[in-house]
Amino acid sequence: MVTRRTFLVAGVAGGAALAAAYWLRERRAPPTAAGAQAASVDPDAQAIMAAIIPVLLDGALPSEPPARAAARDEILRDAGAAIRGLPPIAQRELAQLFALLALPPARIALAGVTSPWADAPPAAVAAFLDRWRDSGWKLQRSAYDALHQLVFAAWYGNPRSWPAIGYAGPPALGS
Amino acid sequence: MTAPAATGLPDPVRAGIAGGWRVVDASALERDQILDADVAIVGTGAGGGTAAEILAMAGLRVVLIEEGPLRTSSDFRMRESEAYADLYQESAARRTADKAIGIMQGRCVGGGTTVNWTSSFRTPAITLETWARAHGVSGLSPAALAPYFARMEERLSIAPWEVSPNENNAALARGAARTGLSTASIPRNVKGCWNLGYCGMGCPVNAKQSMLVTTIPAALDRGATLVTRARAHAFALERDRVSALTCVAMDPQGVRPTARTVTVRARAFVAAGGAIGSPALLLRSAVPDPHGLIGKRTFLHPTVVSVALMRDRVDAYSGAPQSTYSDHFIETLPPGGPMGFKLESAPVHPILGAITVPSHGASHARWMRELPHLQVAIALLRDGFHPESPGGRVLLQDDGTPALDYPLTPYVWDGVRRALRTMAQVQFAAGATRVMPVHGDGTAYATWSEAGAAIDDFALAPLATPVVSAHVMGGCPLGGDPRRAVVDDAGRHHHLANLYVLDASLFPTSIGANPQLSIYGIVAKLADGLAATLAPASAGGPGASAQPGPLPPADL
């Protein structure tokens, strides 16, 4: 049982971990003028997104490899565009989240994923997502929600997803 | 796939621009602008739009400042992927400070009225009586407001929806009747509605009588100036008056400010940027606030969701999104007692459905494959009517943009639990084969007794239980006592002679109903007063007023 005290400690530690990870990232790769766009174009963020997309959308993506790859690429593209449309503070928070998850110690300790994201087995990614979904730690829970919203909005906003869910698209107007 | 929408349909807003309306897109400014006006209005939603028409018709020179873009029916293609990013605050991903409550707010010309679901209720009498009794409000009795509601109902074609409800709403009515709850038909602000179901993405046929197609065109016809993609930054103060409003131009995506500014000098200033934007503007301006009231008591109608699987098709993305409601738990739970809630339906388009269904993977995919069979009920909790429901507080972040801190108290969770129980009961009564009260990992139940028992045991908590809001109210409450209210009964700031607040942030509590008509009616009354103050000889109507004077040319 998480007490209020341990929760607060975890929250403070989590905030510090995020700040540290982001700071390390900034040191490693000095930000460009469009630094806040990092979350959408950063290769580490791409690798994390590419690892979670097939797990979040298990049972929803096309099964044929070419269509599946195209769907994933379009989700990455549309999620990136969505991130670039967010307010700067929200972009910064997402950049911090991806920076944290990209750090091997954090990936292993917080996400429980031992291989690099590009090689992570789907079962390990699924266990990570389940744990953060059910987490009593607000940081993990809200991060899960952010990833959930980004990926599901990108896929189900894409007409490619509509036939499988019986949605015919918006009605045609005009004669 | 379906062809893009809206070809060859009339677009009166684009026609107006072609006809010479003064509209400035600040994202394209090449140099700073200074505008002079009688009244500067920040925000073009229900409050700003209503005020703009009344003030312009009184012969006053009006400048409207809008942070969002000008989009018109030609742009409204009924695509969630475009509409949420383009027309909503923070791409419809705005959340409270702890991220526990999602907030859908418009950010475009017309504000929330461009993207709302058209539900139009007069302010409940019990709400107005509470304001008079407990919050020192005078002049806003049901009788005093009745003529203003009637006037705005006529102006915006508000009438009960006589068309058969779509199945999403019919199921709510059916289930409620079988559960012993009364329901009624929702009045809507539509004229010639096509019953498409895409109100939340902007009406592509201009049937919805939003500010975008009614009051703002009327104001522009009378010479008002509309500046879009301009974020009101702060008022400049001189003694007990506002002397100017400084705005920063936004980039074309509306994400970051550019280096350009727009300054408006005026006789009077109106904050109508909504109940997060208006308090934030006042806080950034450091207006006198001796009792620390600005931004506090901000209300949301915290809303919880229940998803039902029906045997027959529901097609909840099609047809008027909200046409049936039940006020049983508003009427039987008066202020001061357990939290009351209003029952309504919500449309289910693919993105809205996908981000509402909890969890991921196979279970999420299964629910999505049932999209045409999903019925979605929502319960809007009436906050602000009990000491344990003090609402939230608008704060400024390090870049000056607002965040809303809204603690969800045990009192609210008690209401959430009763609301989830009621919705499951109603949905099973309506014929649901499964009901998923939206919480945790999204477990669904096959019977009412199973669902009810599970809901009793839910560990309701921030983030574990998704809560949403589409109604932000309060933060600049009106009332006669400066120790308890930011503005007086006329909507004028208690300490600044020419600053007015004319939007939902005036409300001392939540409304207990979808708030747009409350804003229209109350702002109409207060804006009449402001027009009389500024132009006493010409407040009667168009014929009596002088033509607006020239303004600097728009630098497009």
Coordinates of C-alpha atoms in Angstrom, one line a residue, chain B residues 224-417:
Chain B
A224 CA -16.0 46.3 -35.6
T225 CA -12.4 45.0 -36.0
L226 CA -11.5 41.4 -35.4
V227 CA -7.9 40.5 -34.6
T228 CA -7.2 36.8 -34.7
R229 CA -4.1 34.8 -33.5
A230 CA -3.5 37.5 -30.9
R231 CA -3.1 36.5 -27.3
A232 CA -4.1 39.2 -24.8
H233 CA -1.1 39.5 -22.6
A234 CA -1.9 42.2 -20.0
F235 CA -3.8 45.4 -19.3
A236 CA -1.8 48.5 -18.7
L237 CA -3.1 50.3 -15.6
E238 CA -3.2 54.0 -14.8
R239 CA -4.5 54.8 -11.4
D240 CA -8.0 53.3 -11.2
R241 CA -8.3 52.7 -15.0
V242 CA -7.1 50.4 -17.7
S243 CA -5.3 52.5 -20.3
A244 CA -4.4 49.9 -22.9
L245 CA -4.3 46.2 -23.7
T246 CA -1.2 44.6 -24.9
C247 CA -1.5 41.5 -27.1
V248 CA 1.2 39.3 -28.5
A249 CA 0.8 37.9 -32.0
M250 CA 0.9 34.1 -32.2
D251 CA 2.6 32.1 -34.9
P252 CA 0.3 30.6 -37.6
Q253 CA 0.0 27.4 -35.6
G254 CA -0.9 29.2 -32.5
V255 CA 1.8 27.6 -30.4
R256 CA 4.4 30.4 -29.8
P257 CA 4.2 34.2 -29.7
T258 CA 6.0 36.0 -32.5
A259 CA 7.9 39.2 -31.9
R260 CA 4.9 41.3 -32.9
T261 CA 2.5 43.1 -30.6
V262 CA -0.9 44.6 -31.0
T263 CA -1.9 47.3 -28.5
V264 CA -5.4 48.4 -28.1
R265 CA -6.3 51.8 -26.6
A266 CA -9.9 52.1 -25.6
R267 CA -12.4 53.7 -23.3
A268 CA -13.5 50.4 -21.8
F269 CA -12.0 46.9 -21.7
V270 CA -13.9 43.6 -21.6
A271 CA -12.4 40.3 -20.5
A272 CA -14.3 37.5 -22.1
G273 CA -11.6 34.9 -22.6
G274 CA -13.4 32.2 -20.7
A275 CA -13.0 31.1 -17.1
I276 CA -9.4 30.1 -17.4
G277 CA -8.3 32.9 -19.8
S278 CA -10.0 35.8 -18.1
P279 CA -8.6 35.2 -14.6
A280 CA -5.2 34.6 -16.1
L281 CA -5.3 37.9 -18.0
L282 CA -6.3 39.7 -14.8
L283 CA -3.5 37.9 -12.9
R284 CA -0.9 38.8 -15.5
S285 CA -2.1 42.4 -15.4
A286 CA -1.7 42.5 -11.6
V287 CA -5.0 44.3 -11.3
P288 CA -5.9 45.2 -7.7
D289 CA -7.1 42.0 -5.9
P290 CA -7.0 42.9 -2.2
H291 CA -8.9 39.8 -1.2
G292 CA -7.1 37.3 -3.4
L293 CA -10.2 36.3 -5.3
I294 CA -9.1 36.2 -8.9
G295 CA -8.9 32.7 -10.3
K296 CA -10.3 31.0 -7.2
R297 CA -13.6 29.2 -7.2
T298 CA -13.2 28.0 -10.8
F299 CA -15.7 25.3 -11.7
L300 CA -15.8 22.6 -14.2
H301 CA -18.9 20.4 -14.0
P302 CA -16.6 17.4 -13.5
T303 CA -17.9 14.8 -15.8
V304 CA -17.7 11.1 -15.8
V305 CA -18.4 8.6 -18.5
S306 CA -20.1 5.3 -18.9
V307 CA -19.8 3.2 -22.1
A308 CA -22.5 0.7 -23.0
L309 CA -22.5 -2.0 -25.7
M310 CA -25.8 -2.3 -27.4
R311 CA -27.2 -5.2 -29.4
D312 CA -28.4 -2.9 -32.2
R313 CA -26.6 -0.2 -33.9
V314 CA -26.4 3.1 -32.2
D315 CA -24.2 5.1 -34.6
A316 CA -23.5 7.6 -31.9
Y317 CA -21.4 9.7 -34.3
S318 CA -24.5 10.5 -36.3
G319 CA -27.3 12.9 -35.5
A320 CA -27.7 15.7 -33.1
P321 CA -25.2 14.9 -30.3
Q322 CA -27.3 15.9 -27.4
S323 CA -31.0 16.0 -27.5
T324 CA -32.1 14.3 -24.3
Y325 CA -31.3 15.0 -20.7
S326 CA -32.3 14.0 -17.2
D327 CA -32.2 16.5 -14.3
H328 CA -33.6 14.0 -11.8
F329 CA -30.4 14.2 -9.7
I330 CA -30.2 17.9 -10.0
E331 CA -33.8 18.4 -8.8
T332 CA -33.8 15.8 -6.0
L333 CA -30.4 16.8 -4.6
P334 CA -30.6 20.5 -3.7
P335 CA -27.6 22.7 -3.0
G336 CA -26.0 22.0 0.4
G337 CA -26.5 18.2 0.1
P338 CA -24.8 15.5 -1.8
M339 CA -23.5 16.5 -5.2
G340 CA -26.2 16.6 -7.9
F341 CA -25.6 15.7 -11.5
K342 CA -27.1 16.1 -14.9
L343 CA -27.4 13.1 -17.2
E344 CA -26.7 13.5 -20.9
S345 CA -25.2 11.6 -23.9
A346 CA -22.0 12.2 -25.7
P347 CA -21.2 11.6 -29.3
V348 CA -18.7 8.8 -30.2
H349 CA -16.4 9.6 -33.0
P350 CA -13.3 7.5 -33.5
I351 CA -10.8 9.7 -31.6
L352 CA -13.2 10.6 -28.8
G353 CA -14.1 6.9 -28.4
A354 CA -10.5 5.7 -28.5
I355 CA -9.2 8.1 -25.9
T356 CA -12.2 7.4 -23.7
V357 CA -11.9 3.6 -23.6
P358 CA -9.3 2.8 -21.0
S359 CA -6.3 0.5 -21.4
H360 CA -4.9 -0.8 -24.6
G361 CA -4.2 -3.8 -26.7
A362 CA -6.8 -6.5 -27.5
S363 CA -9.5 -5.3 -25.1
H364 CA -9.2 -1.7 -26.4
A365 CA -9.3 -3.0 -30.0
R366 CA -12.4 -5.1 -29.2
W367 CA -14.3 -2.1 -27.9
M368 CA -13.3 0.0 -30.9
R369 CA -14.5 -2.7 -33.3
E370 CA -17.9 -2.2 -31.7
L371 CA -17.9 1.6 -32.3
P372 CA -21.3 1.6 -34.1
H373 CA -22.9 -0.3 -31.2
L374 CA -21.5 2.0 -28.4
Q375 CA -23.8 4.2 -26.4
V376 CA -22.1 6.7 -24.2
A377 CA -23.7 8.4 -21.2
I378 CA -22.1 11.2 -19.3
A379 CA -22.9 12.8 -15.9
L380 CA -22.0 16.4 -15.3
L381 CA -21.5 17.1 -11.6
R382 CA -22.8 20.4 -10.2
D383 CA -19.8 21.9 -8.4
G384 CA -19.6 25.0 -6.2
F385 CA -22.8 24.5 -4.2
H386 CA -21.3 23.0 -1.1
P387 CA -18.5 23.9 1.3
E388 CA -16.6 20.8 0.2
S389 CA -16.9 21.8 -3.4
P390 CA -14.8 25.0 -3.6
G391 CA -13.7 24.3 -7.2
G392 CA -10.2 25.0 -8.5
R393 CA -7.8 27.8 -8.8
V394 CA -6.2 29.4 -11.9
L395 CA -2.4 29.8 -11.6
L396 CA 0.2 31.3 -13.9
Q397 CA 3.0 29.0 -15.2
D398 CA 6.5 30.1 -15.8
D399 CA 5.7 31.3 -19.3
G400 CA 2.7 33.2 -18.1
T401 CA 0.2 30.8 -19.5
P402 CA -2.5 29.5 -17.2
A403 CA -2.9 26.2 -15.4
L404 CA -5.9 25.2 -13.4
D405 CA -5.4 23.4 -10.1
Y406 CA -8.6 21.5 -9.3
P407 CA -8.4 19.1 -6.4
L408 CA -11.0 16.3 -6.6
T409 CA -12.4 16.1 -3.1
P410 CA -14.1 13.1 -1.4
Y411 CA -17.3 15.0 -1.8
V412 CA -16.8 14.9 -5.6
W413 CA -15.9 11.3 -5.6
D414 CA -19.1 10.5 -3.7
G415 CA -21.0 12.1 -6.6
V416 CA -18.9 10.3 -9.1
R417 CA -19.7 6.9 -7.6

